[in-house]
XYZ file of N, CA and C in Angstrom:
411
model
N 6.142 51.243 -215.319
C 6.659 50.060 -214.685
C 6.741 50.332 -213.185
N 6.307 49.371 -212.411
C 6.309 49.555 -210.957
C 7.717 49.338 -210.404
N 7.892 49.743 -209.170
C 9.196 49.581 -208.520
C 9.583 48.107 -208.394
N 8.648 47.263 -208.060
C 8.921 45.836 -207.909
C 9.331 45.233 -209.233
N 8.651 45.591 -210.304
C 8.983 45.073 -211.622
C 10.366 45.547 -212.057
N 10.720 46.792 -211.766
C 12.042 47.294 -212.153
C 13.145 46.610 -211.330
N 12.860 46.289 -210.082
C 13.846 45.572 -209.269
C 14.085 44.165 -209.824
N 13.008 43.467 -210.186
C 13.163 42.136 -210.767
C 13.889 42.210 -212.104
N 13.616 43.242 -212.876
C 14.286 43.421 -214.156
C 15.786 43.643 -213.945
N 16.133 44.432 -212.950
C 17.531 44.689 -212.628
C 18.216 43.410 -212.117
N 17.515 42.645 -211.308
C 18.050 41.392 -210.780
C 18.303 40.384 -211.907
N 17.353 40.283 -212.870
C 17.540 39.382 -214.009
C 18.732 39.816 -214.858
N 18.891 41.082 -215.059
C 20.020 41.593 -215.845
C 21.338 41.318 -215.128
N 21.344 41.448 -213.813
C 22.545 41.177 -213.028
C 22.939 39.697 -213.119
N 21.958 38.808 -213.086
C 22.232 37.373 -213.176
C 22.765 36.992 -214.549
N 22.285 37.632 -215.600
C 22.726 37.305 -216.962
C 24.100 37.885 -217.281
N 24.483 38.974 -216.640
C 25.740 39.649 -216.934
C 26.902 38.832 -216.366
N 27.866 38.468 -217.209
C 28.990 37.659 -216.756
C 30.325 38.369 -216.934
N 30.318 39.638 -217.166
C 31.565 40.382 -217.301
C 32.212 40.542 -215.930
N 33.509 40.408 -215.859
C 34.226 40.582 -214.606
C 34.274 39.341 -213.727
N 33.768 38.221 -214.180
C 33.754 37.009 -213.362
C 35.157 36.423 -213.179
N 36.045 36.659 -214.130
C 37.395 36.126 -214.023
C 38.104 36.737 -212.819
N 37.946 38.022 -212.622
C 38.598 38.682 -211.486
C 38.067 38.146 -210.165
N 36.773 37.913 -210.081
C 36.184 37.374 -208.859
C 36.691 35.957 -208.614
N 36.704 35.131 -209.643
C 37.177 33.755 -209.489
C 38.663 33.709 -209.122
N 39.460 34.582 -209.729
C 40.878 34.634 -209.379
C 41.057 35.062 -207.931
N 40.283 36.033 -207.514
C 40.363 36.487 -206.125
C 39.997 35.392 -205.138
N 38.991 34.600 -205.482
C 38.586 33.505 -204.600
C 39.604 32.361 -204.603
N 40.282 32.145 -205.719
C 41.234 31.039 -205.827
C 42.634 31.407 -205.343
N 42.935 32.681 -205.197
C 44.294 33.105 -204.842
C 44.705 32.646 -203.450
N 43.831 32.713 -202.473
C 44.186 32.332 -201.107
C 44.494 30.836 -200.983
N 43.643 29.926 -201.472
C 44.017 28.507 -201.388
C 45.264 28.170 -202.205
N 45.451 28.841 -203.320
C 46.631 28.601 -204.138
C 47.899 29.031 -203.391
N 47.856 30.185 -202.744
C 49.004 30.651 -201.967
C 49.274 29.720 -200.791
N 48.235 29.223 -200.150
C 48.415 28.273 -199.038
C 49.049 26.977 -199.530
N 48.662 26.517 -200.704
C 49.239 25.283 -201.252
C 50.714 25.466 -201.603
N 51.061 26.594 -202.170
C 52.466 26.868 -202.485
C 53.279 26.967 -201.200
N 52.734 27.628 -200.190
C 53.413 27.730 -198.898
C 53.594 26.376 -198.238
N 52.588 25.519 -198.348
C 52.693 24.168 -197.791
C 53.793 23.386 -198.501
N 53.921 23.555 -199.802
C 54.974 22.865 -200.552
C 56.360 23.341 -200.118
N 56.505 24.628 -199.884
C 57.797 25.166 -199.436
C 58.139 24.625 -198.052
N 57.173 24.635 -197.136
C 57.420 24.129 -195.780
C 57.679 22.628 -195.782
N 56.974 21.872 -196.610
C 57.210 20.434 -196.709
C 58.613 20.166 -197.237
N 59.035 20.912 -198.234
C 60.366 20.742 -198.799
C 61.438 21.028 -197.742
N 61.228 22.069 -196.953
C 62.194 22.403 -195.904
C 62.256 21.317 -194.835
N 61.096 20.806 -194.407
C 61.096 19.762 -193.378
C 61.712 18.474 -193.930
N 61.516 18.190 -195.199
C 62.137 17.021 -195.818
C 63.654 17.180 -195.888
N 64.110 18.386 -196.120
C 65.544 18.669 -196.159
C 66.165 18.478 -194.771
N 65.463 18.926 -193.734
C 65.945 18.740 -192.364
C 65.970 17.249 -192.013
N 64.930 16.511 -192.408
C 64.879 15.072 -192.131
C 66.045 14.348 -192.806
N 66.359 14.720 -194.031
C 67.479 14.106 -194.744
C 68.795 14.401 -194.042
N 68.970 15.624 -193.585
C 70.188 15.994 -192.860
C 70.307 15.202 -191.557
N 69.205 15.069 -190.830
C 69.215 14.281 -189.597
C 69.507 12.811 -189.890
N 68.934 12.282 -190.966
C 69.150 10.876 -191.310
C 70.618 10.623 -191.627
N 71.243 11.535 -192.378
C 72.663 11.375 -192.684
C 73.509 11.406 -191.422
N 73.210 12.324 -190.512
C 73.972 12.422 -189.266
C 73.779 11.176 -188.405
N 72.552 10.668 -188.333
C 72.289 9.471 -187.523
C 72.933 8.234 -188.148
N 72.879 8.109 -189.466
C 73.532 6.980 -190.136
C 75.038 6.987 -189.857
N 75.653 8.157 -189.959
C 77.092 8.268 -189.690
C 77.405 7.930 -188.239
N 76.546 8.353 -187.315
C 76.772 8.088 -185.899
C 76.685 6.602 -185.583
N 75.696 5.936 -186.123
C 75.526 4.503 -185.856
C 76.663 3.700 -186.502
N 77.076 4.088 -187.684
C 78.212 3.410 -188.316
C 79.493 3.644 -187.527
N 79.676 4.851 -187.011
C 80.857 5.131 -186.192
C 80.845 4.281 -184.928
N 79.684 4.101 -184.324
C 79.577 3.263 -183.134
C 79.901 1.813 -183.462
N 79.399 1.325 -184.581
C 79.640 -0.064 -184.967
C 81.112 -0.302 -185.298
N 81.742 0.641 -185.939
C 83.162 0.505 -186.278
C 84.018 0.614 -185.021
N 83.658 1.512 -184.111
C 84.407 1.695 -182.867
C 84.343 0.433 -182.004
N 83.141 -0.044 -181.740
C 82.890 -1.289 -180.997
C 83.643 -1.397 -179.676
N 84.023 -0.285 -179.111
C 84.700 -0.287 -177.812
C 83.678 0.006 -176.720
N 84.077 -0.052 -175.469
C 83.137 0.318 -174.397
C 82.667 1.786 -174.496
N 83.416 2.625 -175.221
C 83.053 4.043 -175.387
C 82.341 4.290 -176.713
N 81.638 3.318 -177.249
C 80.995 3.462 -178.559
C 79.936 4.561 -178.567
N 79.281 4.807 -177.427
C 78.259 5.870 -177.386
C 78.885 7.250 -177.546
N 80.070 7.435 -176.999
C 80.780 8.708 -177.168
C 81.166 8.906 -178.634
N 81.625 7.840 -179.271
C 81.968 7.923 -180.698
C 80.727 8.249 -181.526
N 79.614 7.630 -181.179
C 78.371 7.891 -181.909
C 77.916 9.340 -181.722
N 77.973 9.830 -180.491
C 77.542 11.210 -180.216
C 78.445 12.220 -180.903
N 79.754 11.989 -180.876
C 80.687 12.904 -181.549
C 80.440 12.920 -183.061
N 80.195 11.769 -183.625
C 79.921 11.698 -185.059
C 78.607 12.391 -185.395
N 77.588 12.180 -184.581
C 76.294 12.821 -184.824
C 76.421 14.336 -184.770
N 77.050 14.850 -183.719
C 77.201 16.305 -183.578
C 78.063 16.898 -184.682
N 79.057 16.149 -185.150
C 79.921 16.638 -186.217
C 79.236 16.690 -187.572
N 78.253 15.835 -187.786
C 77.563 15.777 -189.084
C 76.226 16.503 -189.102
N 75.790 17.006 -187.969
C 74.470 17.636 -187.879
C 74.473 19.026 -188.508
N 73.526 19.272 -189.398
C 73.355 20.612 -189.990
C 71.874 20.846 -190.281
N 71.061 20.812 -189.239
C 69.611 20.995 -189.394
C 69.264 22.439 -189.044
N 68.998 23.243 -190.064
C 68.690 24.660 -189.859
C 67.215 24.862 -189.538
N 66.921 25.878 -188.756
C 65.543 26.248 -188.389
C 64.770 25.090 -187.774
N 65.444 24.330 -186.902
C 64.769 23.217 -186.252
C 65.316 23.037 -184.844
N 64.509 22.412 -184.011
C 64.917 22.080 -182.652
C 65.160 20.579 -182.606
N 66.413 20.195 -182.496
C 66.787 18.789 -182.499
C 66.895 18.311 -181.058
N 66.218 17.209 -180.764
C 66.296 16.621 -179.436
C 67.611 15.888 -179.254
N 67.781 15.302 -178.085
C 69.014 14.560 -177.844
C 68.874 13.145 -178.402
N 69.886 12.681 -179.120
C 69.817 11.343 -179.702
C 69.952 10.259 -178.638
N 69.324 9.134 -178.903
C 69.416 7.970 -178.022
C 70.037 6.828 -178.810
N 71.053 6.204 -178.229
C 71.745 5.103 -178.884
C 71.589 3.846 -178.044
N 71.550 2.691 -178.714
C 71.395 1.418 -178.009
C 72.181 0.337 -178.730
N 72.567 -0.688 -177.967
C 73.242 -1.858 -178.513
C 72.496 -3.082 -178.021
N 71.993 -3.866 -178.976
C 71.249 -5.067 -178.616
C 71.511 -6.133 -179.676
N 72.005 -7.284 -179.246
C 72.296 -8.407 -180.152
C 73.225 -8.004 -181.292
N 74.297 -7.319 -180.971
C 75.292 -6.850 -181.954
C 74.731 -5.885 -182.992
N 73.598 -5.267 -182.710
C 73.018 -4.257 -183.599
C 73.054 -2.912 -182.873
N 73.784 -1.975 -183.460
C 73.851 -0.615 -182.925
C 72.708 0.176 -183.552
N 71.943 0.852 -182.728
C 70.812 1.622 -183.259
C 70.781 3.000 -182.613
N 70.119 3.911 -183.291
C 69.997 5.272 -182.789
C 68.709 5.903 -183.263
N 68.251 6.865 -182.486
C 67.018 7.577 -182.810
C 67.131 9.005 -182.301
N 66.553 9.932 -183.037
C 66.553 11.328 -182.600
C 65.269 12.015 -183.062
N 64.603 12.744 -182.146
C 63.422 13.530 -182.541
C 63.836 14.967 -182.893
N 63.001 15.607 -183.683
C 63.238 17.006 -184.041
C 61.904 17.671 -184.342
N 61.900 18.982 -184.249
C 60.723 19.780 -184.584
C 61.168 20.887 -185.524
N 60.534 20.968 -186.685
C 60.871 21.979 -187.687
C 59.807 23.069 -187.660
N 60.239 24.311 -187.545
C 59.303 25.441 -187.571
C 58.876 25.729 -189.002
N 57.592 26.027 -189.190
C 57.084 26.346 -190.522
C 57.069 27.854 -190.734
N 57.158 28.254 -191.977
C 57.109 29.680 -192.315
C 55.729 30.072 -192.825
N 55.243 29.344 -193.808
C 53.982 29.691 -194.451
C 52.780 29.031 -193.781
N 52.928 27.783 -193.386
C 51.793 27.058 -192.813
C 51.411 27.581 -191.428
N 52.279 28.371 -190.808
C 51.909 28.966 -189.521
C 50.756 29.959 -189.699
N 50.560 30.432 -190.918
C 49.444 31.340 -191.189
C 48.092 30.632 -191.087
N 48.089 29.305 -191.263
C 46.843 28.546 -191.159
C 46.826 27.662 -189.912
N 47.712 27.943 -188.960
C 47.662 27.265 -187.668
C 48.599 26.088 -187.493
N 49.423 25.761 -188.488
C 50.384 24.671 -188.347
C 51.753 25.313 -188.135
N 52.184 25.363 -186.868
C 53.415 26.071 -186.527
C 54.674 25.215 -186.642
N 54.537 23.898 -186.434
C 55.705 23.020 -186.454
C 55.383 21.699 -187.147
N 56.443 21.023 -187.582
C 56.342 19.685 -188.161
C 57.256 18.774 -187.337
N 56.700 17.761 -186.644
C 57.554 16.865 -185.860
C 58.199 15.789 -186.743
N 59.442 15.458 -186.435
C 60.186 14.439 -187.172
C 60.857 13.483 -186.190
N 61.040 12.251 -186.603
C 61.853 11.287 -185.861
C 62.658 10.486 -186.870
N 63.940 10.329 -186.592
C 64.836 9.608 -187.483
C 65.397 8.415 -186.726
N 65.438 7.247 -187.372
C 65.981 6.016 -186.791
C 67.033 5.444 -187.720
N 68.019 4.752 -187.125
C 69.043 4.107 -187.921
C 69.594 2.917 -187.134
N 70.123 1.922 -187.867
C 70.716 0.754 -187.235
C 71.849 0.214 -188.103
N 72.847 -0.371 -187.440
C 73.973 -0.956 -188.160
C 74.535 -2.122 -187.349
N 75.143 -3.050 -188.058
C 75.783 -4.186 -187.408
C 77.026 -4.578 -188.192
N 77.951 -5.199 -187.515
C 79.128 -5.715 -188.182
C 78.986 -7.184 -188.533
N 78.030 -7.838 -187.895
C 77.826 -9.255 -188.144
C 76.791 -9.489 -189.222
N 76.604 -10.745 -189.536
C 75.587 -11.116 -190.523
C 74.222 -11.149 -189.850
N 73.246 -10.739 -190.576
C 71.866 -10.748 -190.037
C 71.130 -11.950 -190.561
């Protein structure tokens, strides 16, 4: 048998042999699977921060509406700061407004990621809005 024929014979045998394919497939699938699990953890954390910010903003706007004095912004800010518990995030300064008897507030935040930073996504931006009124809409 010539060298070329033996090489083709070896190549055909290699193509037919399917032992060990599970390990190769698992190795190829492990990285995307780990990235997906990491993305789920980071998404859950950013959702938790958003919920915490929403609760603080809702309380602040309600405090402003109940206060209804010329110092309503101070009441709103004190309530927001007292209810804020956003861990591992950079919370911007809240903005409050009063227009047509509707008290509203908004605050931006940036949540740092743990796992998704490995694939280039370092932060998740968030913005929370809330509004309240004492009158009928």
